Amino acid sequence: MHALRRLAHASSMCRRPCVMAPVCKMPFSISAVRLAPDYLQQCDDALESIHNVVDELSDGKLSDHVDDIIYDSGVLSIQLKNVGTYVLNRQAPNKQIWLSSPVSGPYHYDMVCSSTGAVRWLDTKDQHNLGDKLRKEFKDLYGDDVEFFVGES
Amino acid sequence: FFFAIQKSKMFAGRFARSVFRAPVAQDVLKGALRTKYSDLLVDHYENPRNVGSMDVQDPSVGTGLVGAPACGDVMKLQLKVDSNGVITETAFKTFGCGAAIASSSLATEHLKGKTLEEAAKLTNKEIAAELLLPPVKLHCSMLAEEAVKAAVKNLQSKRLSPAKTEVI
């Protein structure tokens, strides 16, 4: 009786759709047995790190320039005086982060994983790094060279 | 009794529109909204230009299909050229937000009278600037630019195809 029940349970498990961890854009070696980095976690980490950096800047060097920072439900919005608003949001269906820059416009960043499991966010058109982009624009705007620590470069 | 009927109609149809377009009400609404769509954007959303479909097989029609339903926006943009290579007709169908519809509608308007080379130069910046798109909607204008480029590319590849009968 027990064996039969276990068999039924096993077969019902097989009929359920297999939920695989979200797969990264780049293939990683089979020897890395752990699960592919989870998009939602990585995305939240990235937005969180950018949020923290800008928060620090708004308390310090850029206190006169940052009007407002809002981070809620995967959307980070940074209002800069006389510049405009940066909006970064997660785009789950594509596993991307989307950036809207008041200086240079809209960009989409794919989650790219290396074989070590390090995650980078690279532009879909020219593969530039999200962290580099923000760093360059803030430098052009305010002269300060700030690391945005978005993944590992 | 008559007043009760009027009240129930209040939020439907033309009466509601006239109430909400009354100057005082509109100022209140304007103040209440953090970001308001520009009048031009609203116009293109409510009265989109060139909505429709052209024959994809037609050798003088280029079709661009961009976006994905999962992302929230899909745009199909088509253009038709005459024998001189000038765009005479355009058509679009967009599934998405008001800004996406307005961006593609505006794009179809801009394309008329242009050659394919000129059409390919249409940028998301122009569309966003004209519609005064809020930051989060810049992606819609980008998608419209991509739709235009895809349609131009499609038509150019059709013309280069050896199966074409007309000589460029």
Tab-separated table of N, CA, C and O in Angstrom, chain B residues 40-145:
chain	number	residue	atom	x	y	z
B	40	LEU	N	-0.843	67.132	-26.721
B	40	LEU	CA	-0.576	66.450	-27.986
B	40	LEU	C	-0.630	64.930	-27.807
B	40	LEU	O	-1.168	64.206	-28.642
B	41	LEU	N	-0.070	64.463	-26.700
B	41	LEU	CA	-0.078	63.027	-26.439
B	41	LEU	C	-1.509	62.537	-26.277
B	41	LEU	O	-1.911	61.526	-26.870
B	42	VAL	N	-2.286	63.277	-25.499
B	42	VAL	CA	-3.682	62.884	-25.285
B	42	VAL	C	-4.429	62.873	-26.615
B	42	VAL	O	-5.239	61.976	-26.885
B	43	ASP	N	-4.116	63.861	-27.460
B	43	ASP	CA	-4.776	63.936	-28.758
B	43	ASP	C	-4.459	62.695	-29.596
B	43	ASP	O	-5.350	62.080	-30.192
B	44	HIS	N	-3.176	62.310	-29.618
B	44	HIS	CA	-2.798	61.141	-30.411
B	44	HIS	C	-3.346	59.854	-29.814
B	44	HIS	O	-3.525	58.864	-30.516
B	45	TYR	N	-3.579	59.872	-28.530
B	45	TYR	CA	-4.152	58.692	-27.888
B	45	TYR	C	-5.644	58.594	-28.196
B	45	TYR	O	-6.168	57.539	-28.524
B	46	GLU	N	-6.322	59.720	-28.110
B	46	GLU	CA	-7.775	59.703	-28.335
B	46	GLU	C	-8.123	59.688	-29.821
B	46	GLU	O	-9.169	59.149	-30.200
B	47	ASN	N	-7.278	60.312	-30.624
B	47	ASN	CA	-7.526	60.344	-32.067
B	47	ASN	C	-6.286	59.863	-32.806
B	47	ASN	O	-5.624	60.656	-33.480
B	48	PRO	N	-5.971	58.591	-32.675
B	48	PRO	CA	-4.736	58.126	-33.306
B	48	PRO	C	-4.830	58.222	-34.824
B	48	PRO	O	-5.884	57.976	-35.410
B	49	ARG	N	-3.716	58.605	-35.438
B	49	ARG	CA	-3.692	58.757	-36.892
B	49	ARG	C	-3.232	57.463	-37.540
B	49	ARG	O	-2.404	56.751	-37.000
B	50	ASN	N	-3.731	57.180	-38.715
B	50	ASN	CA	-3.231	56.067	-39.528
B	50	ASN	C	-3.342	54.687	-38.885
B	50	ASN	O	-2.492	53.832	-39.102
B	51	VAL	N	-4.387	54.477	-38.129
B	51	VAL	CA	-4.575	53.144	-37.559
B	51	VAL	C	-5.021	52.198	-38.662
B	51	VAL	O	-5.881	52.536	-39.463
B	52	GLY	N	-4.416	51.048	-38.728
B	52	GLY	CA	-4.857	50.078	-39.727
B	52	GLY	C	-3.769	49.104	-40.100
B	52	GLY	O	-2.739	49.010	-39.439
B	53	SER	N	-4.035	48.392	-41.170
B	53	SER	CA	-3.147	47.330	-41.615
B	53	SER	C	-3.004	47.369	-43.121
B	53	SER	O	-3.968	47.667	-43.824
B	54	MET	N	-1.796	47.111	-43.579
B	54	MET	CA	-1.578	47.011	-45.022
B	54	MET	C	-1.157	45.591	-45.347
B	54	MET	O	-0.732	44.840	-44.461
B	55	ASP	N	-1.214	45.260	-46.600
B	55	ASP	CA	-0.869	43.919	-47.012
B	55	ASP	C	0.629	43.666	-46.834
B	55	ASP	O	1.456	44.326	-47.463
B	56	VAL	N	0.961	42.718	-45.976
B	56	VAL	CA	2.365	42.432	-45.688
B	56	VAL	C	3.094	41.928	-46.932
B	56	VAL	O	4.296	42.127	-47.095
B	57	GLN	N	2.360	41.282	-47.826
B	57	GLN	CA	2.979	40.703	-49.021
B	57	GLN	C	3.265	41.749	-50.093
B	57	GLN	O	4.057	41.520	-50.990
B	58	ASP	N	2.615	42.885	-49.996
B	58	ASP	CA	2.787	43.935	-51.000
B	58	ASP	C	4.263	44.339	-51.082
B	58	ASP	O	4.869	44.680	-50.071
B	59	PRO	N	4.854	44.307	-52.276
B	59	PRO	CA	6.279	44.624	-52.405
B	59	PRO	C	6.638	46.071	-52.085
B	59	PRO	O	7.810	46.375	-51.864
B	60	SER	N	5.632	46.948	-52.051
B	60	SER	CA	5.954	48.342	-51.731
B	60	SER	C	5.662	48.681	-50.270
B	60	SER	O	5.708	49.833	-49.864
B	61	VAL	N	5.357	47.635	-49.480
B	61	VAL	CA	5.031	47.849	-48.066
B	61	VAL	C	6.103	47.255	-47.171
B	61	VAL	O	6.493	46.103	-47.331
B	62	GLY	N	6.572	48.054	-46.221
B	62	GLY	CA	7.518	47.546	-45.226
B	62	GLY	C	6.813	47.438	-43.894
B	62	GLY	O	6.039	48.316	-43.516
B	63	THR	N	7.079	46.343	-43.192
B	63	THR	CA	6.409	46.103	-41.914
B	63	THR	C	7.420	45.929	-40.801
B	63	THR	O	8.365	45.153	-40.925
B	64	GLY	N	7.212	46.650	-39.719
B	64	GLY	CA	8.057	46.477	-38.536
B	64	GLY	C	7.200	46.030	-37.381
B	64	GLY	O	6.184	46.657	-37.089
B	65	LEU	N	7.605	44.948	-36.741
B	65	LEU	CA	6.848	44.436	-35.590
B	65	LEU	C	7.815	44.313	-34.425
B	65	LEU	O	8.767	43.549	-34.479
B	66	VAL	N	7.587	45.104	-33.388
B	66	VAL	CA	8.526	45.124	-32.264
B	66	VAL	C	7.788	45.007	-30.942
B	66	VAL	O	6.596	45.288	-30.857
B	67	GLY	N	8.554	44.626	-29.943
B	67	GLY	CA	7.972	44.530	-28.607
B	67	GLY	C	7.493	43.130	-28.318
B	67	GLY	O	7.649	42.215	-29.117
B	68	ALA	N	6.908	42.958	-27.144
B	68	ALA	CA	6.384	41.650	-26.739
B	68	ALA	C	5.252	41.874	-25.753
B	68	ALA	O	5.357	42.748	-24.896
B	69	PRO	N	4.198	41.083	-25.857
B	69	PRO	CA	3.053	41.290	-24.960
B	69	PRO	C	3.438	41.241	-23.485
B	69	PRO	O	2.916	41.991	-22.676
B	70	ALA	N	4.389	40.358	-23.164
B	70	ALA	CA	4.795	40.220	-21.767
B	70	ALA	C	5.374	41.522	-21.215
B	70	ALA	O	5.265	41.805	-20.028
B	71	CYS	N	5.990	42.301	-22.101
B	71	CYS	CA	6.588	43.562	-21.654
B	71	CYS	C	5.555	44.660	-21.550
B	71	CYS	O	5.814	45.722	-21.011
B	72	GLY	N	4.413	44.442	-22.174
B	72	GLY	CA	3.371	45.442	-22.104
B	72	GLY	C	3.165	46.224	-23.378
B	72	GLY	O	2.173	46.909	-23.518
B	73	ASP	N	4.126	46.186	-24.294
B	73	ASP	CA	3.993	46.958	-25.525
B	73	ASP	C	4.303	46.123	-26.757
B	73	ASP	O	5.324	45.460	-26.814
B	74	VAL	N	3.412	46.203	-27.735
B	74	VAL	CA	3.700	45.616	-29.043
B	74	VAL	C	3.315	46.655	-30.080
B	74	VAL	O	2.232	47.241	-30.004
B	75	MET	N	4.210	46.890	-31.038
B	75	MET	CA	3.885	47.865	-32.091
B	75	MET	C	4.079	47.238	-33.454
B	75	MET	O	5.108	46.625	-33.720
B	76	LYS	N	3.095	47.422	-34.308
B	76	LYS	CA	3.261	47.036	-35.706
B	76	LYS	C	3.129	48.310	-36.514
B	76	LYS	O	2.108	49.000	-36.443
B	77	LEU	N	4.171	48.626	-37.264
B	77	LEU	CA	4.177	49.857	-38.037
B	77	LEU	C	4.452	49.513	-39.489
B	77	LEU	O	5.379	48.767	-39.790
B	78	GLN	N	3.642	50.057	-40.389
B	78	GLN	CA	3.821	49.742	-41.804
B	78	GLN	C	3.929	51.015	-42.616
B	78	GLN	O	3.290	52.022	-42.302
B	79	LEU	N	4.739	50.959	-43.683
B	79	LEU	CA	4.834	52.104	-44.570
B	79	LEU	C	4.806	51.638	-46.016
B	79	LEU	O	5.261	50.545	-46.340
B	80	LYS	N	4.249	52.492	-46.843
B	80	LYS	CA	4.109	52.154	-48.249
B	80	LYS	C	4.806	53.243	-49.061
B	80	LYS	O	4.590	54.436	-48.823
B	81	VAL	N	5.632	52.809	-49.998
B	81	VAL	CA	6.348	53.777	-50.822
B	81	VAL	C	5.814	53.788	-52.239
B	81	VAL	O	5.283	52.804	-52.741
B	82	ASP	N	5.996	54.934	-52.907
B	82	ASP	CA	5.608	55.001	-54.310
B	82	ASP	C	6.822	54.639	-55.169
B	82	ASP	O	7.859	54.238	-54.654
B	83	SER	N	6.689	54.846	-56.484
B	83	SER	CA	7.769	54.423	-57.375
B	83	SER	C	9.052	55.230	-57.169
B	83	SER	O	10.133	54.814	-57.561
B	84	ASN	N	8.949	56.411	-56.537
B	84	ASN	CA	10.136	57.222	-56.285
B	84	ASN	C	10.788	56.894	-54.944
B	84	ASN	O	11.762	57.522	-54.561
B	85	GLY	N	10.205	55.944	-54.239
B	85	GLY	CA	10.768	55.584	-52.937
B	85	GLY	C	10.361	56.531	-51.831
B	85	GLY	O	10.979	56.571	-50.769
B	86	VAL	N	9.314	57.310	-52.070
B	86	VAL	CA	8.840	58.235	-51.046
B	86	VAL	C	7.629	57.610	-50.338
B	86	VAL	O	6.752	57.043	-50.980
B	87	ILE	N	7.631	57.742	-49.025
B	87	ILE	CA	6.552	57.128	-48.248
B	87	ILE	C	5.263	57.919	-48.441
B	87	ILE	O	5.214	59.130	-48.178
B	88	THR	N	4.254	57.216	-48.924
B	88	THR	CA	2.981	57.900	-49.176
B	88	THR	C	1.928	57.546	-48.137
B	88	THR	O	1.101	58.361	-47.770
B	89	GLU	N	1.972	56.289	-47.697
B	89	GLU	CA	0.980	55.852	-46.707
B	89	GLU	C	1.660	55.178	-45.538
B	89	GLU	O	2.688	54.516	-45.712
B	90	THR	N	1.065	55.320	-44.366
B	90	THR	CA	1.587	54.605	-43.211
B	90	THR	C	0.401	54.015	-42.445
B	90	THR	O	-0.724	54.506	-42.558
B	91	ALA	N	0.697	52.974	-41.673
B	91	ALA	CA	-0.361	52.393	-40.838
B	91	ALA	C	0.288	51.807	-39.594
B	91	ALA	O	1.440	51.385	-39.629
B	92	PHE	N	-0.450	51.827	-38.503
B	92	PHE	CA	0.108	51.204	-37.309
B	92	PHE	C	-0.987	50.562	-36.470
B	92	PHE	O	-2.172	50.920	-36.567
B	93	LYS	N	-0.555	49.588	-35.673
B	93	LYS	CA	-1.443	49.017	-34.659
B	93	LYS	C	-0.575	48.795	-33.432
B	93	LYS	O	0.461	48.151	-33.515
B	94	THR	N	-0.990	49.345	-32.332
B	94	THR	CA	-0.173	49.233	-31.122
B	94	THR	C	-0.983	48.713	-29.960
B	94	THR	O	-2.116	49.156	-29.731
B	95	PHE	N	-0.387	47.773	-29.249
B	95	PHE	CA	-0.961	47.269	-28.009
B	95	PHE	C	-0.077	47.825	-26.896
B	95	PHE	O	1.112	47.514	-26.839
B	96	GLY	N	-0.620	48.681	-26.059
B	96	GLY	CA	0.227	49.231	-25.021
B	96	GLY	C	-0.387	50.437	-24.365
B	96	GLY	O	-1.579	50.702	-24.491
B	97	CYS	N	0.431	51.170	-23.651
B	97	CYS	CA	-0.048	52.315	-22.892
B	97	CYS	C	-0.307	53.504	-23.816
B	97	CYS	O	0.050	53.477	-24.996
B	98	GLY	N	-0.889	54.536	-23.246
B	98	GLY	CA	-1.200	55.732	-24.025
B	98	GLY	C	0.020	56.330	-24.695
B	98	GLY	O	-0.031	56.766	-25.846
B	99	ALA	N	1.139	56.333	-23.962
B	99	ALA	CA	2.360	56.907	-24.528
B	99	ALA	C	2.852	56.076	-25.717
B	99	ALA	O	3.377	56.624	-26.687
B	100	ALA	N	2.678	54.763	-25.645
B	100	ALA	CA	3.109	53.897	-26.750
B	100	ALA	C	2.245	54.145	-27.977
B	100	ALA	O	2.747	54.240	-29.101
B	101	ILE	N	0.949	54.250	-27.753
B	101	ILE	CA	0.032	54.503	-28.866
B	101	ILE	C	0.335	55.857	-29.494
B	101	ILE	O	0.427	55.988	-30.720
B	102	ALA	N	0.516	56.859	-28.637
B	102	ALA	CA	0.793	58.199	-29.148
B	102	ALA	C	2.127	58.239	-29.891
B	102	ALA	O	2.241	58.887	-30.937
B	103	SER	N	3.136	57.557	-29.355
B	103	SER	CA	4.462	57.554	-29.998
B	103	SER	C	4.386	56.953	-31.385
B	103	SER	O	4.949	57.493	-32.344
B	104	SER	N	3.692	55.835	-31.509
B	104	SER	CA	3.619	55.195	-32.828
B	104	SER	C	2.723	55.999	-33.770
B	104	SER	O	3.023	56.117	-34.959
B	105	SER	N	1.663	56.584	-33.238
B	105	SER	CA	0.799	57.407	-34.074
B	105	SER	C	1.577	58.610	-34.617
B	105	SER	O	1.507	58.934	-35.805
B	106	LEU	N	2.327	59.252	-33.742
B	106	LEU	CA	3.135	60.405	-34.163
B	106	LEU	C	4.176	59.995	-35.188
B	106	LEU	O	4.422	60.707	-36.161
B	107	ALA	N	4.771	58.829	-34.976
B	107	ALA	CA	5.783	58.338	-35.913
B	107	ALA	C	5.192	58.174	-37.305
B	107	ALA	O	5.804	58.559	-38.310
B	108	THR	N	3.988	57.601	-37.373
B	108	THR	CA	3.379	57.399	-38.695
B	108	THR	C	3.114	58.738	-39.380
B	108	THR	O	3.226	58.858	-40.598
B	109	GLU	N	2.794	59.741	-38.602
B	109	GLU	CA	2.570	61.073	-39.182
B	109	GLU	C	3.867	61.658	-39.721
B	109	GLU	O	3.903	62.246	-40.801
B	110	HIS	N	4.933	61.489	-38.984
B	110	HIS	CA	6.229	62.053	-39.376
B	110	HIS	C	6.801	61.390	-40.618
B	110	HIS	O	7.567	61.984	-41.356
B	111	LEU	N	6.448	60.135	-40.820
B	111	LEU	CA	7.058	59.387	-41.916
B	111	LEU	C	6.537	59.795	-43.279
B	111	LEU	O	7.223	59.641	-44.291
B	112	LYS	N	5.342	60.317	-43.315
B	112	LYS	CA	4.737	60.618	-44.617
B	112	LYS	C	5.543	61.679	-45.355
B	112	LYS	O	5.892	62.715	-44.805
B	113	GLY	N	5.819	61.393	-46.617
B	113	GLY	CA	6.538	62.349	-47.450
B	113	GLY	C	8.045	62.187	-47.369
B	113	GLY	O	8.782	62.873	-48.065
B	114	LYS	N	8.508	61.256	-46.534
B	114	LYS	CA	9.954	61.061	-46.415
B	114	LYS	C	10.413	59.894	-47.273
B	114	LYS	O	9.649	58.978	-47.573
B	115	THR	N	11.691	59.925	-47.617
B	115	THR	CA	12.276	58.756	-48.277
B	115	THR	C	12.644	57.754	-47.179
B	115	THR	O	12.624	58.089	-45.997
B	116	LEU	N	13.010	56.546	-47.600
B	116	LEU	CA	13.366	55.531	-46.611
B	116	LEU	C	14.581	55.959	-45.789
B	116	LEU	O	14.644	55.726	-44.581
B	117	GLU	N	15.532	56.589	-46.444
B	117	GLU	CA	16.737	57.014	-45.728
B	117	GLU	C	16.389	58.048	-44.661
B	117	GLU	O	16.892	58.014	-43.552
B	118	GLU	N	15.516	58.984	-45.029
B	118	GLU	CA	15.111	60.005	-44.068
B	118	GLU	C	14.297	59.395	-42.937
B	118	GLU	O	14.415	59.778	-41.781
B	119	ALA	N	13.477	58.424	-43.280
B	119	ALA	CA	12.630	57.777	-42.276
B	119	ALA	C	13.478	57.083	-41.222
B	119	ALA	O	13.177	57.136	-40.026
B	120	ALA	N	14.549	56.450	-41.678
B	120	ALA	CA	15.402	55.717	-40.749
B	120	ALA	C	16.098	56.640	-39.759
B	120	ALA	O	16.617	56.194	-38.745
B	121	LYS	N	16.084	57.943	-40.045
B	121	LYS	CA	16.755	58.885	-39.144
B	121	LYS	C	15.853	59.379	-38.026
B	121	LYS	O	16.304	60.126	-37.169
B	122	LEU	N	14.592	58.978	-38.047
B	122	LEU	CA	13.677	59.412	-36.979
B	122	LEU	C	14.150	58.848	-35.644
B	122	LEU	O	14.398	57.657	-35.522
B	123	THR	N	14.301	59.717	-34.662
B	123	THR	CA	14.831	59.240	-33.378
B	123	THR	C	13.786	59.297	-32.268
B	123	THR	O	12.825	60.070	-32.329
B	124	ASN	N	14.046	58.517	-31.243
B	124	ASN	CA	13.147	58.505	-30.096
B	124	ASN	C	13.169	59.857	-29.385
B	124	ASN	O	12.157	60.276	-28.797
B	125	LYS	N	14.290	60.546	-29.507
B	125	LYS	CA	14.415	61.861	-28.858
B	125	LYS	C	13.406	62.847	-29.429
B	125	LYS	O	12.774	63.606	-28.694
B	126	GLU	N	13.267	62.812	-30.761
B	126	GLU	CA	12.323	63.738	-31.394
B	126	GLU	C	10.907	63.460	-30.937
B	126	GLU	O	10.142	64.368	-30.621
B	127	ILE	N	10.560	62.175	-30.939
B	127	ILE	CA	9.202	61.789	-30.550
B	127	ILE	C	8.949	62.169	-29.092
B	127	ILE	O	7.914	62.745	-28.751
B	128	ALA	N	9.917	61.857	-28.230
B	128	ALA	CA	9.753	62.138	-26.803
B	128	ALA	C	9.652	63.630	-26.537
B	128	ALA	O	8.867	64.072	-25.695
B	129	ALA	N	10.451	64.400	-27.293
B	129	ALA	CA	10.444	65.850	-27.097
B	129	ALA	C	9.115	66.445	-27.538
B	129	ALA	O	8.556	67.313	-26.867
B	130	GLU	N	8.609	65.943	-28.659
B	130	GLU	CA	7.366	66.503	-29.166
B	130	GLU	C	6.172	66.160	-28.277
B	130	GLU	O	5.287	66.973	-28.035
B	131	LEU	N	6.185	64.923	-27.767
B	131	LEU	CA	5.060	64.495	-26.934
B	131	LEU	C	5.246	64.872	-25.470
B	131	LEU	O	4.341	64.675	-24.656
B	132	LEU	N	6.439	65.387	-25.152
B	132	LEU	CA	6.784	65.719	-23.762
B	132	LEU	C	6.585	64.493	-22.864
B	132	LEU	O	5.907	64.547	-21.834
B	133	LEU	N	7.190	63.386	-23.269
B	133	LEU	CA	7.021	62.147	-22.520
B	133	LEU	C	7.696	62.231	-21.155
B	133	LEU	O	8.809	62.722	-21.036
B	134	PRO	N	7.014	61.741	-20.120
B	134	PRO	CA	7.652	61.659	-18.811
B	134	PRO	C	8.767	60.605	-18.838
B	134	PRO	O	8.747	59.731	-19.698
B	135	PRO	N	9.729	60.692	-17.902
B	135	PRO	CA	10.908	59.809	-17.925
B	135	PRO	C	10.593	58.333	-18.102
B	135	PRO	O	11.210	57.647	-18.914
B	136	VAL	N	9.586	57.849	-17.387
B	136	VAL	CA	9.329	56.418	-17.406
B	136	VAL	C	8.783	55.971	-18.761
B	136	VAL	O	8.801	54.783	-19.085
B	137	LYS	N	8.315	56.914	-19.588
B	137	LYS	CA	7.726	56.566	-20.878
B	137	LYS	C	8.684	56.765	-22.054
B	137	LYS	O	8.278	56.621	-23.206
B	138	LEU	N	9.920	57.085	-21.769
B	138	LEU	CA	10.886	57.240	-22.861
B	138	LEU	C	11.065	55.936	-23.617
B	138	LEU	O	11.388	55.908	-24.803
B	139	HIS	N	10.847	54.825	-22.916
B	139	HIS	CA	10.991	53.513	-23.558
B	139	HIS	C	9.984	53.345	-24.690
B	139	HIS	O	10.250	52.633	-25.666
B	140	CYS	N	8.830	54.001	-24.577
B	140	CYS	CA	7.816	53.894	-25.631
B	140	CYS	C	8.296	54.562	-26.912
B	140	CYS	O	8.090	54.034	-28.010
B	141	SER	N	8.933	55.713	-26.764
B	141	SER	CA	9.412	56.410	-27.956
B	141	SER	C	10.553	55.617	-28.594
B	141	SER	O	10.693	55.587	-29.813
B	142	MET	N	11.323	54.942	-27.762
B	142	MET	CA	12.410	54.101	-28.282
B	142	MET	C	11.836	52.969	-29.094
B	142	MET	O	12.321	52.633	-30.175
B	143	LEU	N	10.768	52.384	-28.583
B	143	LEU	CA	10.122	51.279	-29.292
B	143	LEU	C	9.561	51.748	-30.629
B	143	LEU	O	9.644	51.033	-31.632
B	144	ALA	N	9.021	52.976	-30.640
B	144	ALA	CA	8.488	53.517	-31.890
B	144	ALA	C	9.615	53.703	-32.902
B	144	ALA	O	9.460	53.390	-34.092
B	145	GLU	N	10.753	54.201	-32.429
B	145	GLU	CA	11.908	54.352	-33.323
B	145	GLU	C	12.333	53.000	-33.878
B	145	GLU	O	12.616	52.860	-35.072
